[in-house]
Structures are given as C-alpha cells and as structure tokens.
GROMACS .gro file of C-alpha atoms in nm:
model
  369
    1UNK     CA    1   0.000   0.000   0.000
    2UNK     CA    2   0.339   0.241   0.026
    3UNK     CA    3   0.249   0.331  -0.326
    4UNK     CA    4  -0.116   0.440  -0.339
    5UNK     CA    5  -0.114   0.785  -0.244
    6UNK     CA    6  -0.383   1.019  -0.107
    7UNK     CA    7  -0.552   1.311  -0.333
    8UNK     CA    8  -0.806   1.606  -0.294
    9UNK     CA    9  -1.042   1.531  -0.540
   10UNK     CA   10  -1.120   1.862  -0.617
   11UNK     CA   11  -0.748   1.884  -0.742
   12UNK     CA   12  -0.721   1.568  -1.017
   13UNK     CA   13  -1.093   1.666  -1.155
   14UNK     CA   14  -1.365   1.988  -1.278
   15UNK     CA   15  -1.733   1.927  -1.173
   16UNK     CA   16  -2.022   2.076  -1.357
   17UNK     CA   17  -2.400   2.088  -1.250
   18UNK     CA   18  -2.589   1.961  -1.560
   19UNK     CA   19  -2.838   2.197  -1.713
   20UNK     CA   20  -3.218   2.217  -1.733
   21UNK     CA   21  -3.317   2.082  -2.076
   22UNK     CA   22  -3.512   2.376  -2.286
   23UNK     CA   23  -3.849   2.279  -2.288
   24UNK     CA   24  -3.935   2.380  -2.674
   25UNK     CA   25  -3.619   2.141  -2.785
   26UNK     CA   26  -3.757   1.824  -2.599
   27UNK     CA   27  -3.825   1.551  -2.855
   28UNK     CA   28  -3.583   1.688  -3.116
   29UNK     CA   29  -3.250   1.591  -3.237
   30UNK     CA   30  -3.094   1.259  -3.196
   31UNK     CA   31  -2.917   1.282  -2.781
   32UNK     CA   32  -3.087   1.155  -2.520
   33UNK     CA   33  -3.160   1.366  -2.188
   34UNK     CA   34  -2.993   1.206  -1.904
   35UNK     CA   35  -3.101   1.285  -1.610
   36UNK     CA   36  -2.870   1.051  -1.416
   37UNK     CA   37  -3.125   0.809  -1.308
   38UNK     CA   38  -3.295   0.754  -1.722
   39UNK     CA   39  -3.223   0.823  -2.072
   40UNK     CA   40  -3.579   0.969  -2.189
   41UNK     CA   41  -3.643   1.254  -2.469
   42UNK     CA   42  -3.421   1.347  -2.757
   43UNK     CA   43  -3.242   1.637  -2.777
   44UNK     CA   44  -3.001   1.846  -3.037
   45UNK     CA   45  -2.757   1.927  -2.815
   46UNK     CA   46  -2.516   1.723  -2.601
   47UNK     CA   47  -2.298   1.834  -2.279
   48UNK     CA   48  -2.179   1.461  -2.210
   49UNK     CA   49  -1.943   1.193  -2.453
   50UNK     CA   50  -2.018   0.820  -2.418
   51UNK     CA   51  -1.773   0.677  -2.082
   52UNK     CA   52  -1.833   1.033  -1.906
   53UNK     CA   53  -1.853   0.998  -1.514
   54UNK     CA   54  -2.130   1.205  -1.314
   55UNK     CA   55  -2.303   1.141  -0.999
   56UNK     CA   56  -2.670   1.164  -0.937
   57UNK     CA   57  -2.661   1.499  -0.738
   58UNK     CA   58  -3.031   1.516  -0.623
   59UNK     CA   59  -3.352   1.349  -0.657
   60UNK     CA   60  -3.517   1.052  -0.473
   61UNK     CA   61  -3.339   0.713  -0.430
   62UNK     CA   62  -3.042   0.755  -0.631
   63UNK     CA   63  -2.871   1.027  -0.450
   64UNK     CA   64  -2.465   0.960  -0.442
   65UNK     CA   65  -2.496   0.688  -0.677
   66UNK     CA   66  -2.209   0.661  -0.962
   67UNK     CA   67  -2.264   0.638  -1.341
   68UNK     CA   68  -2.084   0.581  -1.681
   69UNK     CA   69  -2.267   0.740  -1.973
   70UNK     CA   70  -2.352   0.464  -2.256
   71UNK     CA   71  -2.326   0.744  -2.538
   72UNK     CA   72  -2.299   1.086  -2.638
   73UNK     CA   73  -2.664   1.295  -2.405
   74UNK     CA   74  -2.783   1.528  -2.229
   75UNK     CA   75  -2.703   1.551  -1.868
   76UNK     CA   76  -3.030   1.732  -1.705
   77UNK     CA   77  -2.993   1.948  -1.363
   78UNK     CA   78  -3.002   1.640  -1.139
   79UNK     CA   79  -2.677   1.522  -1.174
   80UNK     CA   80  -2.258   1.650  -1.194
   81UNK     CA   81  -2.061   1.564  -1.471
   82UNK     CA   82  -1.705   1.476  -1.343
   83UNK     CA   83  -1.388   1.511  -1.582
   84UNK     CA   84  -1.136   1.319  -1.397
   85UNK     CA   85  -0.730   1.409  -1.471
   86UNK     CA   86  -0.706   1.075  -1.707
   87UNK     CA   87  -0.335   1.054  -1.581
   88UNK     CA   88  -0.428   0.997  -1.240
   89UNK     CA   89  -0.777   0.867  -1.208
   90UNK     CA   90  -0.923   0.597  -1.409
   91UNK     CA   91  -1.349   0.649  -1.473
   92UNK     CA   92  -1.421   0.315  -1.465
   93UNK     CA   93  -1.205   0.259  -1.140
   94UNK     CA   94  -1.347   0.568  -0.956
   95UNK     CA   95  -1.721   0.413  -1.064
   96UNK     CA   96  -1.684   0.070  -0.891
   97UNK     CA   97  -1.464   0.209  -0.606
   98UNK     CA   98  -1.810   0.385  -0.474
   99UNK     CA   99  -2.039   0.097  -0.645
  100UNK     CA  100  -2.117  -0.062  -0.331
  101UNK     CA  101  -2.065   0.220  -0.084
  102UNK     CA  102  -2.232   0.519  -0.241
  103UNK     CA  103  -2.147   0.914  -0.250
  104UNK     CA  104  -2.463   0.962  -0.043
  105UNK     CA  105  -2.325   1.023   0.283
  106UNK     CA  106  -2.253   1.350   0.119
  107UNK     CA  107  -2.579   1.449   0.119
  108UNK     CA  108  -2.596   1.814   0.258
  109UNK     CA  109  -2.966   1.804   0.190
  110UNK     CA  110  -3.274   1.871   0.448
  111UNK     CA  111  -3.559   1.877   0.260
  112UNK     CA  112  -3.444   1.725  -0.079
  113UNK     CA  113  -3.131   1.534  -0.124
  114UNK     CA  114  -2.877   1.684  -0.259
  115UNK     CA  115  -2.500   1.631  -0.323
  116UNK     CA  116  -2.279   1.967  -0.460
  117UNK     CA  117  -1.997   2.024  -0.630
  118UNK     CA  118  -1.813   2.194  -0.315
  119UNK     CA  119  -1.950   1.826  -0.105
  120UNK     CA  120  -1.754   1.629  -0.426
  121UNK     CA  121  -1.464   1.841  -0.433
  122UNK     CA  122  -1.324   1.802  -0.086
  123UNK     CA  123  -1.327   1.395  -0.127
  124UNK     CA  124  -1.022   1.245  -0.043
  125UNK     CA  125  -0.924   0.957  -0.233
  126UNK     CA  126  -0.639   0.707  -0.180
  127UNK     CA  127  -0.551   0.586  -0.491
  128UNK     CA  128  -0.307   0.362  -0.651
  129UNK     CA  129  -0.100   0.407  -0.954
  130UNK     CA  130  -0.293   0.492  -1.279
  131UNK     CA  131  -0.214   0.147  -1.445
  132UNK     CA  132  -0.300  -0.083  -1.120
  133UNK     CA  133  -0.650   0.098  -1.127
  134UNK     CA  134  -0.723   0.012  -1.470
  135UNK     CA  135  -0.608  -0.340  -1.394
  136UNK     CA  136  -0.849  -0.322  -1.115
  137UNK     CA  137  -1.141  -0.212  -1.307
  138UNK     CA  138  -1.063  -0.448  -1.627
  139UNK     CA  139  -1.084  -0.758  -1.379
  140UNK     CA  140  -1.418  -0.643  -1.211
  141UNK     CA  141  -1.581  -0.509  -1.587
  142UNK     CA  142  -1.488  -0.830  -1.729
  143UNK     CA  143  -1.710  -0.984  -1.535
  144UNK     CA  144  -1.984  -0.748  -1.515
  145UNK     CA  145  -1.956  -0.803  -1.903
  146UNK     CA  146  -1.998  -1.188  -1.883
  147UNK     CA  147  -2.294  -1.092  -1.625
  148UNK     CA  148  -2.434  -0.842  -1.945
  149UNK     CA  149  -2.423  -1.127  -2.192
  150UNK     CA  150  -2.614  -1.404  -2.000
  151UNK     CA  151  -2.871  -1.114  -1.912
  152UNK     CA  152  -2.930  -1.069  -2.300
  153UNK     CA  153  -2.896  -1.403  -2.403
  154UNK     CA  154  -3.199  -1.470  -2.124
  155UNK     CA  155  -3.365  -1.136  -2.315
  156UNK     CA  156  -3.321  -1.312  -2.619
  157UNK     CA  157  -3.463  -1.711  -2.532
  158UNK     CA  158  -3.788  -1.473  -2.336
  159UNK     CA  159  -3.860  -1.290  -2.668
  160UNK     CA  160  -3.864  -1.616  -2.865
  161UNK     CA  161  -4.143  -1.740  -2.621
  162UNK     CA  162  -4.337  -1.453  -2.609
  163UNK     CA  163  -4.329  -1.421  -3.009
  164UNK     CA  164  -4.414  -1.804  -2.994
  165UNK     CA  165  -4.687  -1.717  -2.754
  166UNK     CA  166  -4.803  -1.424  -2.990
  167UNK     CA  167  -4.846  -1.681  -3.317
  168UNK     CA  168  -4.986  -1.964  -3.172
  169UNK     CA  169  -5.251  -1.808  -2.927
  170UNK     CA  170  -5.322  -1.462  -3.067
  171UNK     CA  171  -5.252  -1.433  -3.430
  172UNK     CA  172  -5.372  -1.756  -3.437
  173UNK     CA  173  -5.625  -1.840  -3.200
  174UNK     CA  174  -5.949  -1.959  -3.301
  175UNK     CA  175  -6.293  -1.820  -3.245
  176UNK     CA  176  -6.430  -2.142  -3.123
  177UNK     CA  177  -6.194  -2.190  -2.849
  178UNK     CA  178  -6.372  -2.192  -2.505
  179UNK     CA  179  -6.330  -1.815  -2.307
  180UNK     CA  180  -6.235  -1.923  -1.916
  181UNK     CA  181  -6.121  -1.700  -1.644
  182UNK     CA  182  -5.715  -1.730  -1.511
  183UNK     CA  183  -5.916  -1.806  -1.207
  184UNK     CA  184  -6.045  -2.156  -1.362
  185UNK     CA  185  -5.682  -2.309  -1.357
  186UNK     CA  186  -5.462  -2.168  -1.110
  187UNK     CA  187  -5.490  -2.176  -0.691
  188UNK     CA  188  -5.401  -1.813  -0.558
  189UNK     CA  189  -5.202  -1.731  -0.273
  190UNK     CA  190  -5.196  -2.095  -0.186
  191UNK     CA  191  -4.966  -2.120   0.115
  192UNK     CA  192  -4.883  -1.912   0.395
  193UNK     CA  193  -4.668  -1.908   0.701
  194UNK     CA  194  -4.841  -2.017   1.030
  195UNK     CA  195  -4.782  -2.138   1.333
  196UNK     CA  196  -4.632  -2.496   1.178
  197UNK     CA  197  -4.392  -2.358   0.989
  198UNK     CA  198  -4.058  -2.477   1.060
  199UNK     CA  199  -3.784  -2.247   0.991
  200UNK     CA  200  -3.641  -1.936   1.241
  201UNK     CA  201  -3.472  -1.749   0.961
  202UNK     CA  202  -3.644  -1.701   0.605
  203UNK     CA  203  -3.504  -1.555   0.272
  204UNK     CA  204  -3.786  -1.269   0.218
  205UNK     CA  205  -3.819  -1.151  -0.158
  206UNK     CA  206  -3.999  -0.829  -0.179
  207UNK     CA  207  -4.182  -0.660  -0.445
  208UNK     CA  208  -3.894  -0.421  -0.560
  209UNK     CA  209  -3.615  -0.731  -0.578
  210UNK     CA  210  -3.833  -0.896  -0.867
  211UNK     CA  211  -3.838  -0.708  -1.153
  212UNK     CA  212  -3.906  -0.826  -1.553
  213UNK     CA  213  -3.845  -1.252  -1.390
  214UNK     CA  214  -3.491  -1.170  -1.269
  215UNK     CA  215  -3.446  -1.173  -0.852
  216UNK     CA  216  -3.204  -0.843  -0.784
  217UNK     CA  217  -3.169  -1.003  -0.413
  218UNK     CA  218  -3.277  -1.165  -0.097
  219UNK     CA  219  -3.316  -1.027   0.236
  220UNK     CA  220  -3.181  -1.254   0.511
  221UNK     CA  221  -3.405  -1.234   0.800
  222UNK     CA  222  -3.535  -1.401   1.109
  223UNK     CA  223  -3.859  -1.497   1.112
  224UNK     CA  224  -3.958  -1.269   1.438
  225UNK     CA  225  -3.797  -0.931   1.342
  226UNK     CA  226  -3.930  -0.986   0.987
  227UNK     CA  227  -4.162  -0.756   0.823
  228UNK     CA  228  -4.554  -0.802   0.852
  229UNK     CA  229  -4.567  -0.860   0.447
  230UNK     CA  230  -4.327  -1.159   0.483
  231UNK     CA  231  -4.626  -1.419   0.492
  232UNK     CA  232  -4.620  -1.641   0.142
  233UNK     CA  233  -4.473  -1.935   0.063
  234UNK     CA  234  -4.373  -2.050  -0.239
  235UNK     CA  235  -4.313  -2.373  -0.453
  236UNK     CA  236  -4.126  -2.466  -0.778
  237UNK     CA  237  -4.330  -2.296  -1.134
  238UNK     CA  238  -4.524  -2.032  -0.889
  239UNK     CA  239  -4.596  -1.750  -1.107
  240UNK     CA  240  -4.562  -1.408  -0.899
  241UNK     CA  241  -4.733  -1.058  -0.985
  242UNK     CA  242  -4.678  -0.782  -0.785
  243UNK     CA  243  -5.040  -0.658  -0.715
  244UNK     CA  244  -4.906  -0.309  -0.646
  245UNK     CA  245  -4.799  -0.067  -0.972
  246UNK     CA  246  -4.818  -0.337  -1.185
  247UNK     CA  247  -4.697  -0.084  -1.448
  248UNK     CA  248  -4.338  -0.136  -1.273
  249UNK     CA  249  -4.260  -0.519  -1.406
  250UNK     CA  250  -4.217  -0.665  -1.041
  251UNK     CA  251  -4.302  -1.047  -1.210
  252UNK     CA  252  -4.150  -1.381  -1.273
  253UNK     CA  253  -4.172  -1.752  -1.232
  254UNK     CA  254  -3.990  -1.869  -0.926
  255UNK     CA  255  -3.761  -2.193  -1.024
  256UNK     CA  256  -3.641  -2.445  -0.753
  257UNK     CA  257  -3.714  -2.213  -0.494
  258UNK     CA  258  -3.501  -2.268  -0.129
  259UNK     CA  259  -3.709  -2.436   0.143
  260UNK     CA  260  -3.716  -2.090   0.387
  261UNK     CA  261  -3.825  -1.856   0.051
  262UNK     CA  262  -4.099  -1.611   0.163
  263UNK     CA  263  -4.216  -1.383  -0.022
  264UNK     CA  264  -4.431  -1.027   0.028
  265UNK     CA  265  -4.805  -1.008   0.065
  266UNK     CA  266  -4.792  -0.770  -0.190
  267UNK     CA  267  -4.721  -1.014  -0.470
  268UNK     CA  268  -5.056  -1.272  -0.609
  269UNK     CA  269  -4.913  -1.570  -0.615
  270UNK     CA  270  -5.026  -1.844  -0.878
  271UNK     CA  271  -4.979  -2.195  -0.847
  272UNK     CA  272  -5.072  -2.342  -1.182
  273UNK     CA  273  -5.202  -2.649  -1.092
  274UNK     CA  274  -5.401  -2.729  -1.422
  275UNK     CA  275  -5.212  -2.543  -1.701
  276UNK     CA  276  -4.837  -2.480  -1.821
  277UNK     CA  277  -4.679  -2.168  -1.573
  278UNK     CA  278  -4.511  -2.040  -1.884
  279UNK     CA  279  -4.853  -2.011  -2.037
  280UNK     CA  280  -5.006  -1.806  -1.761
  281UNK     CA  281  -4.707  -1.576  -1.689
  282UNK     CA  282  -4.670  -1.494  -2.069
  283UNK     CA  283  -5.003  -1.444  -2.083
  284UNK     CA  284  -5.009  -1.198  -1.800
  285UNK     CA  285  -4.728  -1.007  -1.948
  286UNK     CA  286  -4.740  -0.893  -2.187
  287UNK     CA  287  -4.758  -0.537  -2.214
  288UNK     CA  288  -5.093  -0.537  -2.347
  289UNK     CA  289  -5.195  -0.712  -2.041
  290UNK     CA  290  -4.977  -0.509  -1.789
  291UNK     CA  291  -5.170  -0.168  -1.945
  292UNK     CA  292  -5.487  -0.345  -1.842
  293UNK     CA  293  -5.368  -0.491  -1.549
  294UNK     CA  294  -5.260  -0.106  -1.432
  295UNK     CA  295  -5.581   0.052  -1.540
  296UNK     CA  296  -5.791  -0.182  -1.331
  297UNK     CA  297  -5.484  -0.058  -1.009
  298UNK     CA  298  -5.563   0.272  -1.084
  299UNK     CA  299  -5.935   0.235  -1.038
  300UNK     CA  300  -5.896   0.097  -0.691
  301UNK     CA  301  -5.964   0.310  -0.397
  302UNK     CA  302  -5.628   0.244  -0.193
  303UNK     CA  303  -5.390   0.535  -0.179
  304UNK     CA  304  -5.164   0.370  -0.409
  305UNK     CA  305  -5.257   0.185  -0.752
  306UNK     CA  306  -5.333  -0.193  -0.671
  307UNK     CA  307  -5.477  -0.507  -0.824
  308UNK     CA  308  -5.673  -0.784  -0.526
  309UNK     CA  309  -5.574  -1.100  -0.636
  310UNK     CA  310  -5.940  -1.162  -0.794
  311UNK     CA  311  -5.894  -0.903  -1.034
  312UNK     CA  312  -5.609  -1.132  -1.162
  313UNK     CA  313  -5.797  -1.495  -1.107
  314UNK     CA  314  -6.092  -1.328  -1.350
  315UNK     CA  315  -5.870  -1.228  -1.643
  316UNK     CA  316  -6.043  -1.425  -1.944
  317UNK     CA  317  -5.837  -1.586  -2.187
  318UNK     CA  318  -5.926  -1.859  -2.517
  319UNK     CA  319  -5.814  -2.144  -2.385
  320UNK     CA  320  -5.612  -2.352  -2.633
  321UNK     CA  321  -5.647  -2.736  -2.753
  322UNK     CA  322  -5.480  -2.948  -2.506
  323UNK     CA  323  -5.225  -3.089  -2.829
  324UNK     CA  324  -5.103  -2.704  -2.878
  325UNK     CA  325  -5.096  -2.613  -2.522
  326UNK     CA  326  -4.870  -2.943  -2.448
  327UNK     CA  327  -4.642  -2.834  -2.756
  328UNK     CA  328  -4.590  -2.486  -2.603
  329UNK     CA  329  -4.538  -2.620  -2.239
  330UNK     CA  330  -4.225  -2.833  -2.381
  331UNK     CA  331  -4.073  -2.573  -2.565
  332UNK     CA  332  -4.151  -2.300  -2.264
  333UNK     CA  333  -3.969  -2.533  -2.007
  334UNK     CA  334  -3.698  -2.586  -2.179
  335UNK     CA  335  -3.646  -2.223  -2.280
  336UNK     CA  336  -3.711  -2.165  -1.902
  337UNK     CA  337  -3.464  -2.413  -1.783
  338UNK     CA  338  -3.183  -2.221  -2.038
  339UNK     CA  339  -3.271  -1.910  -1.849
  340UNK     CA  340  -3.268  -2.041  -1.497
  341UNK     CA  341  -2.898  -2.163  -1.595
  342UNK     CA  342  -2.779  -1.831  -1.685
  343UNK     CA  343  -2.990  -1.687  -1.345
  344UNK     CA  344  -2.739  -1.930  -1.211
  345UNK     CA  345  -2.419  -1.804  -1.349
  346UNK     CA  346  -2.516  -1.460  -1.305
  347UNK     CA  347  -2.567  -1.464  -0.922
  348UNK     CA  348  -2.247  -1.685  -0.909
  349UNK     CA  349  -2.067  -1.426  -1.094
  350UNK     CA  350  -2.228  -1.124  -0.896
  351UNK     CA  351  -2.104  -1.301  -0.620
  352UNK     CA  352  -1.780  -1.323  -0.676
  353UNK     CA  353  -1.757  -0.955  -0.816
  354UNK     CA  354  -1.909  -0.851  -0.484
  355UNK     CA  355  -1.694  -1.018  -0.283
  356UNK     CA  356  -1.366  -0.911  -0.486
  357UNK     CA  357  -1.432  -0.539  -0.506
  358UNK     CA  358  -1.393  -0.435  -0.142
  359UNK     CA  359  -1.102  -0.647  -0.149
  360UNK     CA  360  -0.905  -0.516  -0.456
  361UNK     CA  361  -1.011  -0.115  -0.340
  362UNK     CA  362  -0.846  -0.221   0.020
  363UNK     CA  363  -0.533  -0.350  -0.160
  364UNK     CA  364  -0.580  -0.665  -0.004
  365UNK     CA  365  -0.635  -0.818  -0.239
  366UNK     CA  366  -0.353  -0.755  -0.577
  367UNK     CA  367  -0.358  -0.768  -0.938
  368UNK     CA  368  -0.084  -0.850  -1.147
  369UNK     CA  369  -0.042  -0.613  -1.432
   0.00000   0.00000   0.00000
C-alpha cells in the first residue's frame, strides 16, 4: 500500500451541475436527456461523450450513486458531470470504487437530497498508480460483461417465447376456443406461514427485488424481526405478480425455490395447478396485459394503484387445444430451464464480483499487471 497515495479530489478533476433541458427542444435531435437516473427525450444538443462519469446529485433514491454514460446525451440538472485528470484517475475505477458504498453520505440536503460540487470536491481519495487501477477495473468489468451477456442471451430465449406465444394463441387463436377465467386453472395465494412452519430465519423476496423474472436479491431475516408482508410461501413454477404498480414489471416464475423462501403479501401468487406456468405468466405479461392490469390498479380506492388478487384470477383468456398447449409447455420449459442456468451463473458471478471489489479497493487483495 506504500504506493497508493492520497488526493483532494477537487485537485485531479472539474465538476459541472448539468443543465435544465429547454423545454421547446424536448423531442428533437438525436441525444438523449440524461437525467442521471434515465435516458428519456431526444435532444439536439449534447454536454456529455459516451464513458463520461457524473453522480446523481439530487432526486429521490439515487442520490450519491455513480454512473458511466452509454453514449454521447444530455445531462439534465439532477446530476454532476465529473472530468477526472485521465493521468491519475481511471473512470471506470473511480465508478466501482463507490459501487457498493455510495457518494450519499454527502448528502448536505434537508428537505431534498442533494449532493454539490463543493460536497464532491473536498473527497479524499487514496488511490493507486494509474495502471494498477485500470487493472483493477478491467478484472471487475470483465465480469460485469460476462454478467451483461447471460442477461441478454436470457432477453433473447424470453422474446422467442413470447413471439411463440403471440403466433400460436393470438394471431392464431381460433374463435371457437372456449373463453375461461385465469381463475379456472390456477390456486391463488396458496400457502402461507403459520404457526407450523418450521424455519427461524427465512429468505424474504420483496416486491422491488423482482423485476421483468430476474431476482435483484434476498433479504436474510429471522422470522420474528421480519416484516408483517413476509407471509407467502412458495413452490417450484409459482408465477408471482406484484399486485401493487403493476406498471413497474415486479413479475416472474420462481424456479427451484429454497425451502425458507418467503415472499411479500404484496405479490398474487399463482400456483398453476391445471395449465403450463409459462402459459399463464406470458399471458399476463405482456404489455398489453400489464396496461390493463394497471388501469384496473388505478381504479382501486387504496392510496396507491393496486390489483386484489381476484382481479387477476378473473382475467379471461381462449383457452387452447390441449395438443397445442402441451407443444408450447415443452418448448416454454426448456427455454425456461436455459434461463434459470444463466440466473445461475449470473448470481455466481455477482457473487464473486461482490466479494472481490472491497477487497481489490483495500489493496488486499492484488492484481498483477
């Protein structure tokens, strides 16, 4: 460690507050805005280059958090473009140095959050030498890469099953196929915990760590100090929708789940006990279905937009022929078991970036370069 040395931050790098988009140039031109937390509308101007670094200076959640621009935009008034002295700080090795432990602590904020360029600038940073921190952040965005690919490749095998799902049982369906209800061949919210069940510590999914059929995490918990919502159990092919915002993709099919999963009240859980799971949770997907599903939310009289799990049991469908539905089920489960492979890898690979990062920004852990 004799070699890393300490800096002011304000010394190796110039901040700048991004601007306030012009309202009568929104949706023209071919940038992005980016307002740190989403790219949105186009723009004709452009105050950022693709690898840029900025930090999300205000706003609600993201406060402190690091990003790398993905191409040229427009960085909006919530967030600081940084431009780092290249000959002493590396972007990408700044960005995963305060990955895990954000820049939010600098909040100087009451009201609002909010992070300045005076908060940034008096950052100490102990650093090692320019080529050590790119070896650093080449071992850790190697595998983030790896982590990118199996996410697309699942992208990829989930848009040939819904497009499959689109031909067979909407461009195709037939007017003579019986209309039933989802209702007719699934079991909600089967299983709860009560006063049998057998475990003192649970892994608790919530709403927000499920999000387009990929599980972001797992809260460790025991069972007494966990939250009120942590009441459903779950089994193998369960098909989860969150009932709350269902405009926000918190949905997926839980595969070979671990024997203390619990999950949040506020998902409906189906247990397809007389139909293929891949079936129901394309059908209930799609975004045709998720506008619908978030109109009916919005027309219910909680303070927040929310489905009951009989607005989801009465969803009418066509119901295939048994010969088609069986041909899709084989197809769906094995495209399914290809994703849940890659789910596999990727939370291996997480893993081990997680557990390398804090190590290689201590030094304790060395790279050969």
């Amino acid at each position: 460690m004799s070699e890393w040395q300490d800096f002011i931050f304000g010394n190796i790098a110039e901040f700048s507050y991004g601007t306030m988009p012009k309202q009568e140039k929104l949706g023209h031109g071919k940038y992005p805005t980016f307002s740190g937390y989403k790219y949105q509308y186009k723009y004709p101007e452009f105050n950022c280059d693709k690898d840029d670094l900025i930090v999300v200076a205000r706003g609600v959640g993201g406060t402190g958090d690091i990003k790398i621009t993905r191409e040229k935009c427009y960085l909006t008034n919530l967030s600081i473009k940084i431009k780092a002295n290249k000959s002493i700080l590396d972007n990408k090795y700044f960005y995963y140095l305060f990955s895990q432990e954000t820049l939010r602590y600098l909040d100087s904020g009451s009201a609002q959050s909010q992070i300045t360029i005076n908060d940034l600038s008096k950052i100490i940073l102990n650093l090692p030498s320019l080529q050590e921190q790119k070896a650093i952040s080449s071992v850790l965005s190697s595998l983030d890469e790896k982590i990118a690919l199996l996410h697309r490749q699942n992208k990829t095998i989930e848009a040939m099953a819904e497009a499959l799902f689109k031909k067979w049982f909407v461009e195709e369906a037939n007017a003579d196929w019986e209309e039933v209800t989802v209702g007719d061949f699934v079991e909600l919210n089967r299983a709860s915990i009560d006063k049998s069940y057998p475990h003192e510590t649970i892994e608790y999914l919530d709403t927000g760590s499920l999000t387009d059929g990929k599980i972001d995490s797992l809260q460790s918990l025991f069972l007494d100090k966990a939250p009120s919502r942590a009441k459903r159990l779950v089994q193998h092919n369960d098909v989860l929708i969150s009932t709350v915002r269902p405009d926000q993709n918190h949905y997926g099919i839980i595969k070979n789940p671990i024997e203390n999963l619990v999950v949040s009240t506020g998902f409906c859980v189906l247990t397809c006990t007389q139909i293929d799971p891949h079936f129901i949770y394309l059908l209930l997907t799609n975004s045709g279905m998720t506008d619908y599903l978030h109109t009916i939310a919005e027309g219910s009289t909680s303070t927040y937009p929310s489905l009951k799990p009989s607005d989801i049991g009465a969803i009418t469908f066509q119901r295939p022929p048994d010969y088609r539905l069986k041909e899709f089920a084989d197809i769906a489960q094995n495209s399914w078991e290809k994703i849940e492979k890659n789910y596999i890898q990727m939370r291996t690979l997480e893993k081990l970036r997680d557990t390398l990062l804090p190590k290689l920004m201590s030094g304790e852990v060395r790279v050969v370069y």
